[in-house]
mmCIF file of C-alpha atoms and ligand atoms in Angstrom:
data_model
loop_
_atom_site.group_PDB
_atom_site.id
_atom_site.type_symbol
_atom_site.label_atom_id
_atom_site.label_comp_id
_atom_site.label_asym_id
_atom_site.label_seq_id
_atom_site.Cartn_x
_atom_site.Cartn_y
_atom_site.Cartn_z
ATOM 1 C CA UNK I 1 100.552 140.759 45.783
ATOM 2 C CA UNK I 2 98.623 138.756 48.289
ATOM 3 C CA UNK I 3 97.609 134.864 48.622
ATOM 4 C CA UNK I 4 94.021 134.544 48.556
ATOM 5 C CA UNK I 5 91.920 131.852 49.672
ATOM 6 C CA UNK I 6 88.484 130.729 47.855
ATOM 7 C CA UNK I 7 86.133 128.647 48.977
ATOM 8 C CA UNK I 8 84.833 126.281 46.565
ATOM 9 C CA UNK I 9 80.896 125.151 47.058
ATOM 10 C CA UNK I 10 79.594 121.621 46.677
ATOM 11 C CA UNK I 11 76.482 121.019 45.949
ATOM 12 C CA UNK I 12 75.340 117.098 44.908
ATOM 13 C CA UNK I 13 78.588 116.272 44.453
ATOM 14 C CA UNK I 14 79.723 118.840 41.833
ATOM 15 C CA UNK I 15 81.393 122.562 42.302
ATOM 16 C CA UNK I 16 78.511 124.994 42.245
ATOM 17 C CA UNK I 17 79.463 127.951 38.842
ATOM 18 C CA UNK I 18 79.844 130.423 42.039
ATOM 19 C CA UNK I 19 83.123 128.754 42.755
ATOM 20 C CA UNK I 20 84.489 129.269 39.809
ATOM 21 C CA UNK I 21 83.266 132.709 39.039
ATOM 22 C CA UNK I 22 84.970 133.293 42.981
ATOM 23 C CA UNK I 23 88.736 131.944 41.229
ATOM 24 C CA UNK I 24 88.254 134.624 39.116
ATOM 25 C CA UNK I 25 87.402 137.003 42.118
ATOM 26 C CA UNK I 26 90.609 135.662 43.776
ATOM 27 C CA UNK I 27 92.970 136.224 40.924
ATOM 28 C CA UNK I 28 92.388 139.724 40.513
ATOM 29 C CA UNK I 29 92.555 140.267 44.829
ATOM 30 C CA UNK I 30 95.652 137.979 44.197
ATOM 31 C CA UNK I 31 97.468 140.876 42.206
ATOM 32 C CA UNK I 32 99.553 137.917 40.885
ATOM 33 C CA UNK I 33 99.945 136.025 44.472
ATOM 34 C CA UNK I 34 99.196 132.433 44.857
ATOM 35 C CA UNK I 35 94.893 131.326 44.814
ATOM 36 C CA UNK I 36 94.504 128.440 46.866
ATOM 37 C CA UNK I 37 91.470 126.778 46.920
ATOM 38 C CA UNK I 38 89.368 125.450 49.693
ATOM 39 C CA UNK I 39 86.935 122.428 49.549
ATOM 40 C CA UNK I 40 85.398 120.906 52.659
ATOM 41 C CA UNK I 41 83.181 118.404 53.008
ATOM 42 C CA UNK I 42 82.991 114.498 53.098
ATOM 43 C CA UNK I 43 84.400 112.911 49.492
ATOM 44 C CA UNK I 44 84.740 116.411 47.795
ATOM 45 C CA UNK I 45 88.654 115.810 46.759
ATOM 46 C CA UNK I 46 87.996 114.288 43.502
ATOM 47 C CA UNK I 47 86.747 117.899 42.592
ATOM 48 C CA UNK I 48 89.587 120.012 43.558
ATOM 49 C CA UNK I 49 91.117 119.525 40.105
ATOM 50 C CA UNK I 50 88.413 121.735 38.386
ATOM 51 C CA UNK I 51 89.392 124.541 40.474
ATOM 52 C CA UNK I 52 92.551 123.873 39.745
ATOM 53 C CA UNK I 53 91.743 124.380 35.713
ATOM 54 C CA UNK I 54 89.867 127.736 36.414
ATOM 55 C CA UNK I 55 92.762 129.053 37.625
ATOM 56 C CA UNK I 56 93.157 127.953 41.508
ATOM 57 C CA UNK I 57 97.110 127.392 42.121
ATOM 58 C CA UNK I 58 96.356 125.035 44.482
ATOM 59 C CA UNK I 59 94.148 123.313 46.371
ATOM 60 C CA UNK I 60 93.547 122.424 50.425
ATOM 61 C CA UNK I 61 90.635 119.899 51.272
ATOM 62 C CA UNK I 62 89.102 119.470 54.537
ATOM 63 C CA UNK I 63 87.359 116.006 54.759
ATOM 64 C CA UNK I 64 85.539 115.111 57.864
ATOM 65 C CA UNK I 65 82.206 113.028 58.174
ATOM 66 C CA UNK I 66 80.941 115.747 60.234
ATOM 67 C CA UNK I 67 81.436 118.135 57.727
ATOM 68 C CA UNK I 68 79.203 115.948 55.448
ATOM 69 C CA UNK I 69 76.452 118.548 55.925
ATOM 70 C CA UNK I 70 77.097 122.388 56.173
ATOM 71 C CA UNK I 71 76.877 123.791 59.697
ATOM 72 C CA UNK I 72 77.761 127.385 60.668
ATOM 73 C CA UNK I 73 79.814 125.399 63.506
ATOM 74 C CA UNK I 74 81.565 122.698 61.525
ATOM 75 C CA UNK I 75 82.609 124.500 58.255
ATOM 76 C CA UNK I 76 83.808 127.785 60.679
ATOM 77 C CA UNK I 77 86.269 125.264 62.165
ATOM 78 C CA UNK I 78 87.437 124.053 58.941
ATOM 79 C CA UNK I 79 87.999 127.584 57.363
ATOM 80 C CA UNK I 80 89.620 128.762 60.365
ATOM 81 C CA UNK I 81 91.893 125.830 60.336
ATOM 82 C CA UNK I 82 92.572 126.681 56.643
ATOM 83 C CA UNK I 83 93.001 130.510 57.494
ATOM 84 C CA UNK I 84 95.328 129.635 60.207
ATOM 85 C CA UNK I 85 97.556 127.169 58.128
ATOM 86 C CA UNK I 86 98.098 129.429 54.848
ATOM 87 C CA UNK I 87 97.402 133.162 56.668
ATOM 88 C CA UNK I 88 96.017 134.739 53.284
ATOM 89 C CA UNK I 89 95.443 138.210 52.645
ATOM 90 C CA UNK I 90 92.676 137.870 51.109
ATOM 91 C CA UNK I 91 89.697 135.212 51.041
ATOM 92 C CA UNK I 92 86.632 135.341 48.680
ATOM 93 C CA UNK I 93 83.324 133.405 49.631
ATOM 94 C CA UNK I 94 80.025 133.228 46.575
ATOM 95 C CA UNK I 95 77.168 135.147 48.247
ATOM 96 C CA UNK I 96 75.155 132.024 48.458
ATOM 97 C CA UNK I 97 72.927 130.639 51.457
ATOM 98 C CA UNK I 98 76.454 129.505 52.637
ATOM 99 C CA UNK I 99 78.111 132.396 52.054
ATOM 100 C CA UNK I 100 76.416 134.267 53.427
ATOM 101 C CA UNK I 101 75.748 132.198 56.461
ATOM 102 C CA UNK I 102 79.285 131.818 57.015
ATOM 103 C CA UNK I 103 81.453 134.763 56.071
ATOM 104 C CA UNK I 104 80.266 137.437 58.975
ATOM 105 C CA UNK I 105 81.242 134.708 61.425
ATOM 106 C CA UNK I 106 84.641 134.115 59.837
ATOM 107 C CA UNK I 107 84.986 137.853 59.428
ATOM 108 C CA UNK I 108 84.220 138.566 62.979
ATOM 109 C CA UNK I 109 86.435 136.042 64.390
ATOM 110 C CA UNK I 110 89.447 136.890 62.056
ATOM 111 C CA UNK I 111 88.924 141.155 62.855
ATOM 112 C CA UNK I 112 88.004 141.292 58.758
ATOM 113 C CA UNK I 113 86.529 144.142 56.626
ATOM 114 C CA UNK I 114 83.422 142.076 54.787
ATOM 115 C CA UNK I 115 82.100 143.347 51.362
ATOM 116 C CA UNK I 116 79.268 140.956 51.105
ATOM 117 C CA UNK I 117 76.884 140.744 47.593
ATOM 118 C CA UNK I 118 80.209 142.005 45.365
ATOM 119 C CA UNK I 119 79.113 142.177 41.596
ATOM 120 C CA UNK I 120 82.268 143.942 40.125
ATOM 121 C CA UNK I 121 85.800 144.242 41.277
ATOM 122 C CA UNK I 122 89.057 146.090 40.392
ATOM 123 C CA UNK I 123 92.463 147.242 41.267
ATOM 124 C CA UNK I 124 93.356 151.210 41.425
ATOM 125 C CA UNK I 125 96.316 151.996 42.383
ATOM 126 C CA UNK I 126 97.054 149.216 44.656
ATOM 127 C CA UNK I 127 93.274 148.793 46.260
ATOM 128 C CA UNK I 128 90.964 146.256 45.493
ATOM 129 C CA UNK I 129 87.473 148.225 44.889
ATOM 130 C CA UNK I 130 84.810 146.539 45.107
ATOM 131 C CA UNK I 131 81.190 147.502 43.537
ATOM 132 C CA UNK I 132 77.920 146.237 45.301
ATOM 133 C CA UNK I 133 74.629 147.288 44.836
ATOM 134 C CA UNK I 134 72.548 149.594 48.012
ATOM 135 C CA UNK I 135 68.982 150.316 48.346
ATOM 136 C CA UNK I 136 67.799 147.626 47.154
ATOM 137 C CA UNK I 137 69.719 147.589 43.859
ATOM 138 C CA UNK I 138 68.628 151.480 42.901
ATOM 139 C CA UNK I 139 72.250 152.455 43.378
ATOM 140 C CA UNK I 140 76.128 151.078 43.628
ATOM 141 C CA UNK I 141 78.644 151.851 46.381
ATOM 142 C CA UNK I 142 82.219 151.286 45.663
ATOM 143 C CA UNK I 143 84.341 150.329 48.677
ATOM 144 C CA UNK I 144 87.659 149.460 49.544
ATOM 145 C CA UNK I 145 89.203 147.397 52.844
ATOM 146 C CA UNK I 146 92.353 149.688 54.203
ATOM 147 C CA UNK I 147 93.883 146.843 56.029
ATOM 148 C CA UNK I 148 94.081 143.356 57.214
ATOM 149 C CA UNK I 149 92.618 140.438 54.799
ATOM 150 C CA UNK I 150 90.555 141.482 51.988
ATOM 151 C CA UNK I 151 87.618 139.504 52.612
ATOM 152 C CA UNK I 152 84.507 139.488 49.663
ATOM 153 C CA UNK I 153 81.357 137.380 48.597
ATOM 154 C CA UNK I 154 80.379 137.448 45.043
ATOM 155 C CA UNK I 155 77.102 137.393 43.339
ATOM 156 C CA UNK I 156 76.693 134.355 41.424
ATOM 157 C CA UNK I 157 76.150 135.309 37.550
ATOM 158 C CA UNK I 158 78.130 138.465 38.010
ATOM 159 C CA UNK I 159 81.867 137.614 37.535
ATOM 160 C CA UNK I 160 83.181 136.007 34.220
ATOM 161 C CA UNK I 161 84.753 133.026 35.641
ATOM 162 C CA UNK I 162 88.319 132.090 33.816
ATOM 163 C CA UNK I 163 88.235 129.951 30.876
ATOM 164 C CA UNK I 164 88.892 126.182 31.682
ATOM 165 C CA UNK I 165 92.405 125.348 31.040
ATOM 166 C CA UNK I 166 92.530 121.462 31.155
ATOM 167 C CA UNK I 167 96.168 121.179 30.805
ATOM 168 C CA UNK I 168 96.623 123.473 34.198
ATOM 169 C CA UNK I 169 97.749 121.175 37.451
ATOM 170 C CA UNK I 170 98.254 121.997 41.246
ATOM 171 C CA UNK I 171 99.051 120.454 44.399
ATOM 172 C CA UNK I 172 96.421 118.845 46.242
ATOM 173 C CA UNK I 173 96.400 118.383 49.889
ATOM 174 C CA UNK I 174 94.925 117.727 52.479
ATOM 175 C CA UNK I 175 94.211 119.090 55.444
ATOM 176 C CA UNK I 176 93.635 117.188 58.932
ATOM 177 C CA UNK I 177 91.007 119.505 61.846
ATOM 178 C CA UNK I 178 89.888 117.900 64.625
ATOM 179 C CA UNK I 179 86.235 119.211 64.745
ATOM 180 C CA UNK I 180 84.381 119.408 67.607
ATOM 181 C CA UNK I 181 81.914 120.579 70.459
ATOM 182 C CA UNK I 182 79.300 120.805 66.815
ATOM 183 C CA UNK I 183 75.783 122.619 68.633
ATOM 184 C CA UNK I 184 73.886 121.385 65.816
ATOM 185 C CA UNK I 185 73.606 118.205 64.026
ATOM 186 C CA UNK I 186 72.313 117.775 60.654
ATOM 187 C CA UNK I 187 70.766 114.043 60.789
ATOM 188 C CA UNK I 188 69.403 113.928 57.560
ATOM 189 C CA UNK I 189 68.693 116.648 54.329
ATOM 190 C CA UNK I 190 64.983 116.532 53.162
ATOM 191 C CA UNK I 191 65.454 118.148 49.567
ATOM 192 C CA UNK I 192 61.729 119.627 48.319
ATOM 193 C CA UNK I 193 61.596 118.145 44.616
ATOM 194 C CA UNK I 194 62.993 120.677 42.355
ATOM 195 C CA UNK I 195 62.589 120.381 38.645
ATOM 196 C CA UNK I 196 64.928 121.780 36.289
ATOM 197 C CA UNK I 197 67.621 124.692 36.518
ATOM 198 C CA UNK I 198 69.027 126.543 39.541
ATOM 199 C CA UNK I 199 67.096 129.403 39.706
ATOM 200 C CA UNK I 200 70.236 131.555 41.339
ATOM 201 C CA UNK I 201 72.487 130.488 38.914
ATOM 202 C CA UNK I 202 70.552 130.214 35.652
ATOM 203 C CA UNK I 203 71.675 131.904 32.102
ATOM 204 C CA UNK I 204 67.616 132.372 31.531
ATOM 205 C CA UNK I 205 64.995 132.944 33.877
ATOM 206 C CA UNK I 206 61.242 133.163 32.841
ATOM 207 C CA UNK I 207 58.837 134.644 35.978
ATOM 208 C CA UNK I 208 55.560 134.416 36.072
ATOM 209 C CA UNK I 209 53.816 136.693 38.637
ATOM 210 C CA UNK I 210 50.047 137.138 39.428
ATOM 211 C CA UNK I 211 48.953 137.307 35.659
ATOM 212 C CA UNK I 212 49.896 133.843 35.426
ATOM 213 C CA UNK I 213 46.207 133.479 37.290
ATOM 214 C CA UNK I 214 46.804 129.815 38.967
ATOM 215 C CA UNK I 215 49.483 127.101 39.057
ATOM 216 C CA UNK I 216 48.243 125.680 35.394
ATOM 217 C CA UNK I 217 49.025 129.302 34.177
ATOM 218 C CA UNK I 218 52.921 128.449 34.757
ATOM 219 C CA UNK I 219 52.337 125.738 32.232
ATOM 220 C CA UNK I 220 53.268 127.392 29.108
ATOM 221 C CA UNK I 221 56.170 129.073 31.145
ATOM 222 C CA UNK I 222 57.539 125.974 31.948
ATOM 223 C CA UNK I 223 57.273 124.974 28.056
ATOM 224 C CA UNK I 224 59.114 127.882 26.930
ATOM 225 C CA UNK I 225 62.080 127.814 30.004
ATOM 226 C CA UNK I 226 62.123 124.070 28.692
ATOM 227 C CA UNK I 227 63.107 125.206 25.155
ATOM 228 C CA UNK I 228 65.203 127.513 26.319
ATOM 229 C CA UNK I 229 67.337 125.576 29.336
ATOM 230 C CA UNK I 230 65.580 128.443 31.472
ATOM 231 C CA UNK I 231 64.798 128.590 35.370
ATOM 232 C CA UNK I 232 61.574 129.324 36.037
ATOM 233 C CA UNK I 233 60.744 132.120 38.939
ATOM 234 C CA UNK I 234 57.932 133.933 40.269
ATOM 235 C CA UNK I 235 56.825 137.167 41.697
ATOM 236 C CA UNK I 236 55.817 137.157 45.730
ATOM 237 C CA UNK I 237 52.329 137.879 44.126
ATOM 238 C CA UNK I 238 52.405 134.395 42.498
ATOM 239 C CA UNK I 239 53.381 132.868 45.836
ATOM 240 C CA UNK I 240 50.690 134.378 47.843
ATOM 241 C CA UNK I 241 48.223 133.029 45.538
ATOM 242 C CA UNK I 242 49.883 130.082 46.035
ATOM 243 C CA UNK I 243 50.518 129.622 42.266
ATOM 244 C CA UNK I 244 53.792 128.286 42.813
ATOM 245 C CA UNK I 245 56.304 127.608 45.961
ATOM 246 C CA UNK I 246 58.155 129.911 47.664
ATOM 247 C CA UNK I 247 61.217 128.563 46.209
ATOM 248 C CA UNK I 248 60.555 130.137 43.470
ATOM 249 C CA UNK I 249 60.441 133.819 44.959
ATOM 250 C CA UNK I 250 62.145 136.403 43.400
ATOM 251 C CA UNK I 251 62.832 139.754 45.142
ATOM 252 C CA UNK I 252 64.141 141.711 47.992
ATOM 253 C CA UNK I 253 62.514 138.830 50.542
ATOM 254 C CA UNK I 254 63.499 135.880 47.725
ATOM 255 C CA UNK I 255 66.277 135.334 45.403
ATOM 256 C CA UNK I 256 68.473 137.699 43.540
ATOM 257 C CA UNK I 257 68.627 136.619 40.444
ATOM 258 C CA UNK I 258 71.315 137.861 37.238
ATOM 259 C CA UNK I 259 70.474 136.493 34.410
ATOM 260 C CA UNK I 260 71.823 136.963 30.799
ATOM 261 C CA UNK I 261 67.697 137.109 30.151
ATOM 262 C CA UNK I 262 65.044 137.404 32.254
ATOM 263 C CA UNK I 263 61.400 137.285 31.278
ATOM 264 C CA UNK I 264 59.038 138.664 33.324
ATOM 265 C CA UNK I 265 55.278 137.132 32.428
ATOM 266 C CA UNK I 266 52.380 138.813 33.980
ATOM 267 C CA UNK I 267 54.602 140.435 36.680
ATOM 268 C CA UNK I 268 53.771 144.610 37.558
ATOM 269 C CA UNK I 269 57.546 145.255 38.906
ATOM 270 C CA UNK I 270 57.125 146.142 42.414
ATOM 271 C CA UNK I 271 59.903 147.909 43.690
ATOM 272 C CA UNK I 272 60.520 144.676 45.790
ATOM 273 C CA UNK I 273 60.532 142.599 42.835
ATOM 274 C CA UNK I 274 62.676 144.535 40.635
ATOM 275 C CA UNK I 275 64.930 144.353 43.589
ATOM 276 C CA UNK I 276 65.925 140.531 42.855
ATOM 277 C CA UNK I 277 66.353 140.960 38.845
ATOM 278 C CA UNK I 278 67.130 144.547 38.029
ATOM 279 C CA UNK I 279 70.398 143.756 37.219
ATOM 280 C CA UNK I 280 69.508 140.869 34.746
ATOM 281 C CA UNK I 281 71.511 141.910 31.461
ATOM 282 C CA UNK I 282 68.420 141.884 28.966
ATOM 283 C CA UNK I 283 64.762 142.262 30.440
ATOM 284 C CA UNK I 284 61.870 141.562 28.515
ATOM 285 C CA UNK I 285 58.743 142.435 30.135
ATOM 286 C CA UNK I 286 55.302 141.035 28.789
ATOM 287 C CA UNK I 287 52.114 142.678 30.493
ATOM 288 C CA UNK I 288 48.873 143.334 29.416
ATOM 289 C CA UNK I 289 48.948 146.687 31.371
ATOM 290 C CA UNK I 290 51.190 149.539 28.992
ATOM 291 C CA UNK I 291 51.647 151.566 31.855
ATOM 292 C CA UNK I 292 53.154 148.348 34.123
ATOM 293 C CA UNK I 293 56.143 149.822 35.960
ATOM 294 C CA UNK I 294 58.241 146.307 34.904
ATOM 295 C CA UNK I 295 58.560 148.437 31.392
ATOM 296 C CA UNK I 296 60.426 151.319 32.841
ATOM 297 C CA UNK I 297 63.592 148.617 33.692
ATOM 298 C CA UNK I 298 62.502 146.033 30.681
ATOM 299 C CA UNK I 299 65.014 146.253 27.546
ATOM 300 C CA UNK I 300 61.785 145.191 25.394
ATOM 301 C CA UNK I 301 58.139 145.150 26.505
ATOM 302 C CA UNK I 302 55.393 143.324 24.985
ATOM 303 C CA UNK I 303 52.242 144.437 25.536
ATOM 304 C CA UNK I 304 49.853 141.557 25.153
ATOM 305 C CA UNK I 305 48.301 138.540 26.785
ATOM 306 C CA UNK I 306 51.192 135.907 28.465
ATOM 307 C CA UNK I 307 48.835 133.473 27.279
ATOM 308 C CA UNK I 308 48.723 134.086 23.503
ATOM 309 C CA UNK I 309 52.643 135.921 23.254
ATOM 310 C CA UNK I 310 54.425 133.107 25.881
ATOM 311 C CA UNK I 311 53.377 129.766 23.705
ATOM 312 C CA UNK I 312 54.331 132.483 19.718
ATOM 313 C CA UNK I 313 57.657 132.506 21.804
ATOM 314 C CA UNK I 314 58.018 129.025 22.631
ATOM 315 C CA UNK I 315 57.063 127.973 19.259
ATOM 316 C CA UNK I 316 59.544 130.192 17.618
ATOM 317 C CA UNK I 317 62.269 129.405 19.667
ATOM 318 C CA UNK I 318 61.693 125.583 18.979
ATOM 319 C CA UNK I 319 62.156 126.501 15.631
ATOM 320 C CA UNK I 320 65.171 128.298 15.645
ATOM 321 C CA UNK I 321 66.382 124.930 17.548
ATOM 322 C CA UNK I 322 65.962 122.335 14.991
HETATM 323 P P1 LIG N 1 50.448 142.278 40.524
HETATM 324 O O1 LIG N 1 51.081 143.473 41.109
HETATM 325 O O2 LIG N 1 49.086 141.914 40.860
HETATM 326 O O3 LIG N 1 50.693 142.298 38.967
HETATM 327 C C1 LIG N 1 50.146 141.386 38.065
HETATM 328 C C2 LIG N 1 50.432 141.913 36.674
HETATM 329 O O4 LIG N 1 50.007 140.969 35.713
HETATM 330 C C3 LIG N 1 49.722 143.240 36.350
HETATM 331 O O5 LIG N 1 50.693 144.187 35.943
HETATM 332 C C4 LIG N 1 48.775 142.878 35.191
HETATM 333 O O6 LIG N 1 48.658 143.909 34.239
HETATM 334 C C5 LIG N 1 49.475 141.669 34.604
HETATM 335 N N1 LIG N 1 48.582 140.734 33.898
HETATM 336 C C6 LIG N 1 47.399 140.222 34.339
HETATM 337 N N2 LIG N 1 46.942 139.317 33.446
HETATM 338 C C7 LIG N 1 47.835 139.269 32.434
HETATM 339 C C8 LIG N 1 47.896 138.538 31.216
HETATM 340 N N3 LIG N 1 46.957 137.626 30.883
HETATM 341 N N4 LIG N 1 48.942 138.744 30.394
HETATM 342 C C9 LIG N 1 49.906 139.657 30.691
HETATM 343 N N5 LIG N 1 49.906 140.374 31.835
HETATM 344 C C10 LIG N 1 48.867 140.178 32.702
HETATM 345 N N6 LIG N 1 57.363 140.901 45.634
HETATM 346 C C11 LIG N 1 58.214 140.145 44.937
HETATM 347 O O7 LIG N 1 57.976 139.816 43.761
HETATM 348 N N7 LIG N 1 59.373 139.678 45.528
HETATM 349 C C12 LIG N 1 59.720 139.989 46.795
HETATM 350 O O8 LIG N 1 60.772 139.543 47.266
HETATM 351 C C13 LIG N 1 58.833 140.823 47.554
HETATM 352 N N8 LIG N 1 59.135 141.181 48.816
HETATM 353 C C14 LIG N 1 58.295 142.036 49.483
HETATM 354 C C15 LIG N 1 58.652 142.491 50.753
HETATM 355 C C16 LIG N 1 57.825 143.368 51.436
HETATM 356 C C17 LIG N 1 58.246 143.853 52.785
HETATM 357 C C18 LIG N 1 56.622 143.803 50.829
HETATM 358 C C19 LIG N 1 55.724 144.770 51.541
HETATM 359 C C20 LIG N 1 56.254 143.348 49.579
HETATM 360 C C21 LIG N 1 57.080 142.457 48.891
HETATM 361 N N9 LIG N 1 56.735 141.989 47.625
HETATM 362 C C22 LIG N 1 57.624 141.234 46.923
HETATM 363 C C23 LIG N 1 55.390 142.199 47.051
HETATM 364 C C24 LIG N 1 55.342 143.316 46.030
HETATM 365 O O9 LIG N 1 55.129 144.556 46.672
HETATM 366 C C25 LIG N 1 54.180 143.087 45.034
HETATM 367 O O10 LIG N 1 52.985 142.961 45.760
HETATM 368 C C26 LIG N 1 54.348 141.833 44.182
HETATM 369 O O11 LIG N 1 55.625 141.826 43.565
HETATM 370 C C27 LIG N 1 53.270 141.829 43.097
HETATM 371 O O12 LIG N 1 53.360 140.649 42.350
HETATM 372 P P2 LIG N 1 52.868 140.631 40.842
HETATM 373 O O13 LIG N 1 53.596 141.654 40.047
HETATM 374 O O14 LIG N 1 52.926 139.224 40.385
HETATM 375 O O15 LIG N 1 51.318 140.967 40.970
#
């Protein structure tokens, strides 16, 4: 039995999925100890109690107007603080931007085994194993941490988070750290416009990669993610031709994605692409080329012209709608 710690992420005011997908991390690590939760920021305590209903015990919150914005300096502080105050055995990060950012430091300063990019975890016999993907997602590794605090980021999309339990209640505290000696200084957040769903944390994603030919070829993408609540992606092909942003990367250089679906439009499968969506649980590929590698990982393939099979799809899913 250990206490574990999980860090809840805010992002515009609400509790990215991650977090709650981590709770679920935490409870199995937990082994039946306590789950405490861990929310810093500026204003963020009005959102502990939805950890709280997907299954955190409790809940700490660090509130300081310099921990408004994330810094590697500030938010070290505060989890340190927290680390020092409850002395978990175990802590669980989501392998986001800020995880990712954040946990090596933490694990270096604490003398922590990290298993970072964790898409499966279990106990045997008294370990906590964790499953992560190598090479570029062509093969798993299973690991375990012999001793000291069990410390873990999870891939968003890859852990069922808990159901909600509304009736569920924990204490909420709070938790005073003088922060200083900050090196940097976020003075303001300049957000590029961004339309739609999180790519990294979208149920459907529909990529569109070279064969999309220009930016007006993501049109009829955009029309079918629309219909289905989808994120829409892109290959690094489409953002060289400068088709779309580089937001919207997928890939071993751009964002993992795991998807429930994933349609790739117009997109080979480069070994670098299939790198960020491999794991998606049902591929469809659609390429005019039979012999496109994206077929060898796609679930179904469609070989045919994006621009006559993406708009049959977008009607026919409209219709199921009504
Ligand atoms: P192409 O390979 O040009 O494929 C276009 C496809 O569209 C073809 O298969 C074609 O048959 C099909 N097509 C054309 N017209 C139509 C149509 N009308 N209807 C249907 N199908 C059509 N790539 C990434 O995606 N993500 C990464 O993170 C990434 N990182 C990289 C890192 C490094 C170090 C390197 C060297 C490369 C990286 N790449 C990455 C690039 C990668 O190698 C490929 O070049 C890139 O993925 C190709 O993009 P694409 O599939 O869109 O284009």
């Amino acid at each position: 039995m250990r206490k574990v710690l999980v860090m809840g992420e805010v992002r515009d005011g609400s509790l990215r999925n991650v977090s709650f997908e981590a709770v679920a991390a935490a409870k199995t690590i937990a082994e039946g100890g306590e789950v405490v939760g861990l929310l810093v920021g500026e204003g963020i305590a009005p959102l502990a109690q939805s950890l709280i209903t997907y299954g955190a015990d409790r809940v700490i919150t660090i509130e300081d107007a310099k921990l408004k914005a994330y810094t590697s300096d500030g938010y070290a502080q505060a989890v340190l603080a927290a680390v020092e105050a409850e002395q978990p055995g175990g802590i669980v990060f989501g392998h986001t931007a800020l995880g990712k950012d954040l946990s090596p430091k933490l694990a270096a300063k604490l003398d922590a085994g990290l298993v970072s990019d964790v898409t499966a975890l279990e106990v045997v016999g008294g370990n906590v194993v964790f499953t992560r993907p190598i090479y570029s997602g062509k093969a798993f590794e299973k690991k375990i941490i012999t001793e000291g605090i069990v410390f873990a980021t999870i891939r968003p999309n890859n852990i069922q988070p808990l159901a909600q339990d509304l009736s569920r209640t924990g204490e909420v505290t709070s938790l005073s750290v003088d922060i200083k000696d900050l090196r940097t200084i976020i003075k303001e957040v300049v957000r590029k416009a961004a339309e739609g769903v999180d790519l990294s944390e979208a149920k459907v994603v529909i990529a569109g990669g070279r064969g999309v030919k220009s930016a007006e070829g993501f049109k009829p993408l955009q029309e079918l993610a629309n219909v289905l609540g989808a994120a829409v992606g892109a290959s690094r092909g489409a953002c060289d031709a400068e088709y779309c942003d580089y937001s919207l990367q997928i890939g071993q250089t751009g964002k993992v994605v795991t998807p429930d679906l994933y349609i790739a439009c117009g997109i080979s499968g480069a070994i670098q692409h299939l790198a960020g969506m491999s794991n998606s649980k049902v591929i469809v590929a659609i390429n005019k080329d039979p012999e496109a590698n994206i077929f060898k990982v796609a679930d179904y393939g469609i070989v045919g012209d994006l621009f006559e099979v993406v708009p049959l799809l977008t009607e026919e899913f409209k219709k199921l709608k009504v």
